[in-house]
Coordinates of C-alpha atoms and ligand atoms in Angstrom, one line a residue:
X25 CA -84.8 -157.1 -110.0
X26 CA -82.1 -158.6 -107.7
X27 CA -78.7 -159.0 -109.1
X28 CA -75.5 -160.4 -107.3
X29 CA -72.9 -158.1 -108.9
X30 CA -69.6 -160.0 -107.6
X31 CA -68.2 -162.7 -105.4
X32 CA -65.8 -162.4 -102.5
X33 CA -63.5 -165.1 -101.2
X34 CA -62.0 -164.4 -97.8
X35 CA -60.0 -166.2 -95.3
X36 CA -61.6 -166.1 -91.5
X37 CA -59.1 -166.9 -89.5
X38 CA -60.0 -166.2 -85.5
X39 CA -56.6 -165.0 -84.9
X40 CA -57.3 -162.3 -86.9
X41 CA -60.5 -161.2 -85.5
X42 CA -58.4 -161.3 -81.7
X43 CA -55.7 -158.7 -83.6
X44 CA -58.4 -156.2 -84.4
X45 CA -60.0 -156.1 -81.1
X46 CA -56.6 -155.7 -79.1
X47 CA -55.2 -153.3 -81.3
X48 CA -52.3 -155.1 -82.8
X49 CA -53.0 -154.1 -87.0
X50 CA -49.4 -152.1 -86.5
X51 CA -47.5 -155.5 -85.8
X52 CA -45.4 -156.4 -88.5
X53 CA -47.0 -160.0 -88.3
X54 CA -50.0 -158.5 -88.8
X55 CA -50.1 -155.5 -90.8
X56 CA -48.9 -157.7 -93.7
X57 CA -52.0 -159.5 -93.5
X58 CA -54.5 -156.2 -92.8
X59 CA -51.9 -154.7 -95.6
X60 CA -53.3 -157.2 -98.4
X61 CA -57.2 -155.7 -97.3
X62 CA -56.8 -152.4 -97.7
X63 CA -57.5 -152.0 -101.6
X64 CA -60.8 -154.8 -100.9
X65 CA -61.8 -151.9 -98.2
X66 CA -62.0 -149.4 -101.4
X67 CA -63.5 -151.5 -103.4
X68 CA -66.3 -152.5 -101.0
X69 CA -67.2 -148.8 -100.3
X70 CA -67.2 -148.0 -103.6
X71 CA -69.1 -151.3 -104.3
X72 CA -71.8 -150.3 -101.4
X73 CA -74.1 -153.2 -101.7
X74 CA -77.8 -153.4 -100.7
X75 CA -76.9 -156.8 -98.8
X76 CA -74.5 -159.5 -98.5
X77 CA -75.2 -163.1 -98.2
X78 CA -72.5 -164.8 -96.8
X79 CA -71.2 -168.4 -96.9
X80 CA -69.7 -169.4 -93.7
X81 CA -69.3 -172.3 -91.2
X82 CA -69.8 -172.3 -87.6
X83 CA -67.2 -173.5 -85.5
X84 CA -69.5 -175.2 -83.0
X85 CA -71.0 -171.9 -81.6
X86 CA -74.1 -172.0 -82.6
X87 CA -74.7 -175.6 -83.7
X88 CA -73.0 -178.0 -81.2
X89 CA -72.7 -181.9 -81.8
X90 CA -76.6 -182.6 -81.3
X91 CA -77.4 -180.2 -84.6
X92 CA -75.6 -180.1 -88.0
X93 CA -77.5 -178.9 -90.4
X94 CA -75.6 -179.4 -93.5
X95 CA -76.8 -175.8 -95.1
X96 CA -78.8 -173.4 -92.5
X97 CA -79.9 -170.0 -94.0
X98 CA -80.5 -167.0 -91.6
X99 CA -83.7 -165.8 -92.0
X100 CA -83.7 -163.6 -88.7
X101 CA -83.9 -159.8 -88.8
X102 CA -80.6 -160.1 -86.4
X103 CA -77.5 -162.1 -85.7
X104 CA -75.8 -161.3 -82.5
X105 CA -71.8 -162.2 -82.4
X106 CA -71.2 -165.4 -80.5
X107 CA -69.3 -165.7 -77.3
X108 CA -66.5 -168.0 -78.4
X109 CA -64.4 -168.3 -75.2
X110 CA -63.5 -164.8 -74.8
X111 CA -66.7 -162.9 -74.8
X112 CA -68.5 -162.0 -77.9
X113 CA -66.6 -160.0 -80.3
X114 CA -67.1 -156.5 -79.9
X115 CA -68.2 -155.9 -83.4
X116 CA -71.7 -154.6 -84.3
X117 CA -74.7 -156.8 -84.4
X118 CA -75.1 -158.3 -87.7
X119 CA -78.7 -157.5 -89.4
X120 CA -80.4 -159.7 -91.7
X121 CA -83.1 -159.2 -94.2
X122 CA -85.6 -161.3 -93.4
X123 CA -87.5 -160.7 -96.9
X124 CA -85.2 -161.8 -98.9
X125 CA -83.8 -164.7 -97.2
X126 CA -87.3 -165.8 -96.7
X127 CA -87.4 -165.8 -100.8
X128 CA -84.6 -167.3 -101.2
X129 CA -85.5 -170.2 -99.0
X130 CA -88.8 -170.6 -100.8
X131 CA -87.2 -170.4 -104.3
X132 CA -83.8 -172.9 -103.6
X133 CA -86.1 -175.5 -101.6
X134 CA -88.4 -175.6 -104.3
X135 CA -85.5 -176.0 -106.7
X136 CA -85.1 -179.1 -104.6
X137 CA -82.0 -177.9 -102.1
X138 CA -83.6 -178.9 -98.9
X139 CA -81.8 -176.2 -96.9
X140 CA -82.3 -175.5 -92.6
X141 CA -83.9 -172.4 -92.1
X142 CA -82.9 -170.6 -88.9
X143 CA -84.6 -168.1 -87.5
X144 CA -82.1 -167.4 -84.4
X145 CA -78.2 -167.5 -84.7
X146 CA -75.5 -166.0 -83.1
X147 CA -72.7 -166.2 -86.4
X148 CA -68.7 -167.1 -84.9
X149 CA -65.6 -166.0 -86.2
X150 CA -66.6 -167.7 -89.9
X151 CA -69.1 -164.9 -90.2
X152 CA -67.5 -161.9 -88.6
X153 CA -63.9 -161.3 -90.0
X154 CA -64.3 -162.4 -93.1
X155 CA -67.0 -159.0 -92.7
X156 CA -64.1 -156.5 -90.6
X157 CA -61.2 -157.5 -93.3
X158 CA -64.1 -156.4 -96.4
X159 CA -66.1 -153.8 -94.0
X160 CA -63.7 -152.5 -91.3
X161 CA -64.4 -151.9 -87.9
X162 CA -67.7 -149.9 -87.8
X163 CA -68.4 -149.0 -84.0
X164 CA -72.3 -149.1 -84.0
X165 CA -73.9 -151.1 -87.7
X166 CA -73.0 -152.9 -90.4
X167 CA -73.1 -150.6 -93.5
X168 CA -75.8 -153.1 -95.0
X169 CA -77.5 -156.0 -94.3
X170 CA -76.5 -160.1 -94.3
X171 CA -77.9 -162.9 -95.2
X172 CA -75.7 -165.8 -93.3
X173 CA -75.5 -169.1 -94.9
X174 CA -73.8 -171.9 -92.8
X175 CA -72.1 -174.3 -94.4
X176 CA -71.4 -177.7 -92.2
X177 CA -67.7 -178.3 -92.9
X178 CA -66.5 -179.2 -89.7
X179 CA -68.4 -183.4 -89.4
X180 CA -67.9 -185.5 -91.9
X181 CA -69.6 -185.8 -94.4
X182 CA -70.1 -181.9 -95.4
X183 CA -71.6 -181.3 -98.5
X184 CA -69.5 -182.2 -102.0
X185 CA -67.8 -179.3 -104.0
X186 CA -70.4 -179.5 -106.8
X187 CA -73.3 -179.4 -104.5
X188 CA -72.0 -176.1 -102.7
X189 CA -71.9 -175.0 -106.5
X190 CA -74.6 -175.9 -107.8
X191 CA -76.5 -174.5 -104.4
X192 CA -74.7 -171.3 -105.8
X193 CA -76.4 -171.2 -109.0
X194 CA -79.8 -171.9 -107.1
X195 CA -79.3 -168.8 -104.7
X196 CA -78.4 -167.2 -107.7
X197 CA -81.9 -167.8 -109.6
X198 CA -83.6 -167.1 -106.3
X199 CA -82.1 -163.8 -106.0
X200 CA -82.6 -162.5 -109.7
X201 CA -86.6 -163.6 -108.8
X202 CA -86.9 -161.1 -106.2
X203 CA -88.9 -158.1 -107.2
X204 CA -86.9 -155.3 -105.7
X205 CA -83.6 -153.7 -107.2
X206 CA -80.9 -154.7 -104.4
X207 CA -77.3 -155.1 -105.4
X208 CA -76.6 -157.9 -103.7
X209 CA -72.3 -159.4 -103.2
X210 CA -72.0 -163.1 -102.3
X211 CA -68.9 -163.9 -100.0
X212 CA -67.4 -167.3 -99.5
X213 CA -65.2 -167.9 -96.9
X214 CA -62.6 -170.1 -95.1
X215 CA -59.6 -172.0 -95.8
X216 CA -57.5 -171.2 -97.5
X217 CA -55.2 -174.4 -96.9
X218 CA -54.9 -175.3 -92.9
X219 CA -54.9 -178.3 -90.4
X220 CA -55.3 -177.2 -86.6
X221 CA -54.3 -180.2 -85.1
X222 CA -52.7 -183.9 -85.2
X223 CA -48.8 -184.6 -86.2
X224 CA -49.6 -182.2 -89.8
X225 CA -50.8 -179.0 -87.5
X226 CA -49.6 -175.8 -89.5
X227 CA -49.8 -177.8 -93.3
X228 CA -50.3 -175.4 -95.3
X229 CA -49.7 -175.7 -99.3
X230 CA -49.4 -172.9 -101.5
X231 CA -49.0 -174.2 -104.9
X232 CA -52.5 -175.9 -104.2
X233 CA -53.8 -173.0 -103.1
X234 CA -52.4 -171.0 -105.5
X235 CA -53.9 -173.7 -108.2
X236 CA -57.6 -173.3 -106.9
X237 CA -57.8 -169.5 -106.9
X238 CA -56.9 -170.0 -110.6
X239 CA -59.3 -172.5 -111.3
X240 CA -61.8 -170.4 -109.1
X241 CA -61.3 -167.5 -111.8
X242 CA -60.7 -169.8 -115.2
X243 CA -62.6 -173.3 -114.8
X244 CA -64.3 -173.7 -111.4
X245 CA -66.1 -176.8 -113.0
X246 CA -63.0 -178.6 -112.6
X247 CA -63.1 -177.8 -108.8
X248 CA -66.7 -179.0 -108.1
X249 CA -64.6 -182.8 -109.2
X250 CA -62.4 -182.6 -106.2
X251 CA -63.4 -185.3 -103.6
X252 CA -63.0 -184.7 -100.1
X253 CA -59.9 -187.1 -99.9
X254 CA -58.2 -184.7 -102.2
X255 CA -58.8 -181.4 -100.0
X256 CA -58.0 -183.2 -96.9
X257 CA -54.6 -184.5 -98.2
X258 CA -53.5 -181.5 -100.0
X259 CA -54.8 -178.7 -98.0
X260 CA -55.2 -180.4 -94.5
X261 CA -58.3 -181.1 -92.2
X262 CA -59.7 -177.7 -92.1
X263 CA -59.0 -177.0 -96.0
X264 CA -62.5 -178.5 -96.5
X265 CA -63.6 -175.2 -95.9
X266 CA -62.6 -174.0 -99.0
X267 CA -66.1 -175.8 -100.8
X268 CA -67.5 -173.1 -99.7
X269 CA -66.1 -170.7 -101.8
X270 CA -67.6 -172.9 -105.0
X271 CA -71.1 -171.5 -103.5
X272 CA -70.3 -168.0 -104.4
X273 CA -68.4 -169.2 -107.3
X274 CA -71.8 -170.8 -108.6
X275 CA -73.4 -167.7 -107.7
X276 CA -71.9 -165.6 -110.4
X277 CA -71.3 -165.9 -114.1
X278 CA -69.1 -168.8 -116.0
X279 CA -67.2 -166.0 -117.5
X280 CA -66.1 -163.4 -114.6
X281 CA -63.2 -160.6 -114.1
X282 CA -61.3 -161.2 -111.7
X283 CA -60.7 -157.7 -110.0
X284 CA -58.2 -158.6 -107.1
X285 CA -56.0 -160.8 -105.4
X286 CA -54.4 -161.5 -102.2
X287 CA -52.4 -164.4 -100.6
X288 CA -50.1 -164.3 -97.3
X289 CA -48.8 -167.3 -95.4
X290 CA -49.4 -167.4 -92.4
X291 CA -52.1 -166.3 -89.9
X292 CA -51.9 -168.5 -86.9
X293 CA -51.0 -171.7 -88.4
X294 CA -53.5 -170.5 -91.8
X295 CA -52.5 -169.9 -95.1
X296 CA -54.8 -166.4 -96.0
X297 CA -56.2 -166.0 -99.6
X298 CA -58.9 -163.4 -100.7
X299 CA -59.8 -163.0 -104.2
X300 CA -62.4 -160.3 -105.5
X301 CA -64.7 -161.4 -108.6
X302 CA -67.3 -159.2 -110.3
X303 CA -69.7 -160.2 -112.9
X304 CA -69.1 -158.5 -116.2
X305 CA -71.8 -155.7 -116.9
X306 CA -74.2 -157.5 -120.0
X307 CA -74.2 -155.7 -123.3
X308 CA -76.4 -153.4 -123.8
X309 CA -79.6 -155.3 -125.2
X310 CA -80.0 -155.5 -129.6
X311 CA -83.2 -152.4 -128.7
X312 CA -80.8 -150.4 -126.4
X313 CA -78.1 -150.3 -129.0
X314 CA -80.2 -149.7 -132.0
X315 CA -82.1 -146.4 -130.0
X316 CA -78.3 -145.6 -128.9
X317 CA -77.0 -145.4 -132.4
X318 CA -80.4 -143.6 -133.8
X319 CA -79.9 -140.9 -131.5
X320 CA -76.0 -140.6 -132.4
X321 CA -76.9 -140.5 -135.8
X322 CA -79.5 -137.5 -135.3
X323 CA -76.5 -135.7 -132.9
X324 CA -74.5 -136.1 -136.0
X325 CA -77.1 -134.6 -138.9
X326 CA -78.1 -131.8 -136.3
X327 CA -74.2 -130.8 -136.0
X328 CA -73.7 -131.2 -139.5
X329 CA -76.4 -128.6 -139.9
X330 CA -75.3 -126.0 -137.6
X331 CA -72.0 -126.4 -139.7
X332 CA -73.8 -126.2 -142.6
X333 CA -75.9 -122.9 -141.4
X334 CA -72.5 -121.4 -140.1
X335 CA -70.8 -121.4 -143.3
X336 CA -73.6 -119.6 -145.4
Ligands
DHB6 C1 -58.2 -171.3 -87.2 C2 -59.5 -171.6 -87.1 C3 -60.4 -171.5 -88.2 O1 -61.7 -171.6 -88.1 C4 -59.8 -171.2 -89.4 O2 -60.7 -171.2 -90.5 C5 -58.5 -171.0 -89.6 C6 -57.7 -171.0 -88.4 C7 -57.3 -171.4 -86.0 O3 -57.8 -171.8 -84.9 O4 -56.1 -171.0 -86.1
FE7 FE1 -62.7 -171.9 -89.9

């Protein structure tokens, strides 16, 4: 069986993306922000999951103004980085896994989430760093493959918090359905709070931020009750990416660890958060213990024994 094994919330600001690819991790400015990545680096290669299904929006790269689907899942067997302005990144292709995307469409539509399924994608900035700050900078692949799920958050109206969680617990039940054993992480990205343009360009509002990684980890419920209003006032236009982050929040347990956290202010005109959260191993099962504590039991009568023997 499938099992998501933890949840990744990331920041994707572009800028960041354009300080990898010309070289500039060693600026001050910037190695704070790589600095806060590093231990997330370990973690993932220790972690070295089968796939990652990742939560996103596209910045009107691959979905202009004719087409906004509201959630589009990436059922192709590749994604190639989208040209953006300057090129496409030079980062490696991103593979999918057509299989189990194709599953997971069947599985959440019948659970009545009517999602797009899209079958060629080229995945922006949304996708891409969020994938070097947890991955690095592999020259040639990907070390596994990803699912992309985009998210419209940039028309109104993109979807409520408590739909993008409860589209979490759907992709959950879809996953834990499929047959093979894949570990599988979920990441959610964007945000954390930022408005890119008007009179409040460069808002940014820590204590709020600060406030929803706690609720992310303690009661995430109370974030799926945050209307739109709220994230626009509080964490600027662009904050409304942060619903995202409740779809790989409803991926994963009620009760979770949270394993590590990271917050820098700013990036561009961005405020960066990144939170690790893993799913807490399940007890062994009533059976499993009860063989467990058979066998100590026997460990201990056979030593006892040989004891026993010794002293006669
Ligand atoms: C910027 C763009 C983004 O998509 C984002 O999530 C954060 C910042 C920017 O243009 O600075
Ligand atoms: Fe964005």
């Amino acid at each position: 069986m499938a099992k998501i094994i933890a949840g990744i919330g990331s920041s994707h600001v572009p800028a960041i993306g354009a300080a990898l690819d010309n070289g500039k991790t060693e600026e001050p400015y910037w190695k704070r922000v790589f600095s806060g990545f590093e231990k997330s680096k370990e973690w993932m290669a220790k972690t070295k999951p089968d796939v990652a299904i990742v939560v996103y929006n596209d910045h009107a790269s691959a979905f202009s103004v004719e087409m906004i689907p509201t959630f589009a899942l990436g059922c192709a067997a590749e994604f190639p980085p989208a040209d953006e302005g300057w090129g496409p990144r030079p980062v490696p292709v991103v593979k999918g896994h057509p299989a189990l995307a194709a599953h997971i469409a069947q599985s959440v539509i019948l659970d009545e989430f009517d999602l797009t399924i899209v079958n060629k994608m080229e995945v922006d900035h949304g996708l891409t760093v969020p994938m070097n700050l947890l991955f690095g900078q592999p020259k040639d692949a990907w070390p596994c493959p990803v699912i992309p799920l985009a998210v419209n958050v940039v028309m109104y109206p993109p979807p409520t918090g408590h739909r993008c969680y409860m589209l979490g617990k759907a992709i959950r039940k879809a996953v834990e359905s499929y047959p093979e054993d894949l570990k599988v992480v979920i990441f959610g990205t964007g945000g954390l709070s930022h408005q890119i343009s008007g009179p409040r360009a460069g808002l940014i509002n820590s204590k709020w931020d600060k406030s929803f990684l706690d609720n992310l980890t303690k009661d995430p419920k109370k974030l799926t009750r945050i209307p739109h209003i709220d994230y626009m006032r509080e964490a600027g236009a662009e904050g409304i990416e942060m619903v995202m982050w409740l779809i790989m929040r409803g991926a994963l347990d009620d009760k979770i660890d949270e394993v590590y956290r990271f917050y820098t202010v700013p990036a561009s005109n961005t405020a960066v958060g990144h939170i690790i959260l893993e799913n807490r191993r399940k007890a062994a099962s009533k059976n499993k213990r009860a063989a467990a504590a058979k066998s100590r039991q026997a460990a201990a009568r056979k030593a006892a024994h040989r004891i026993a023997s010794k002293g006669r």
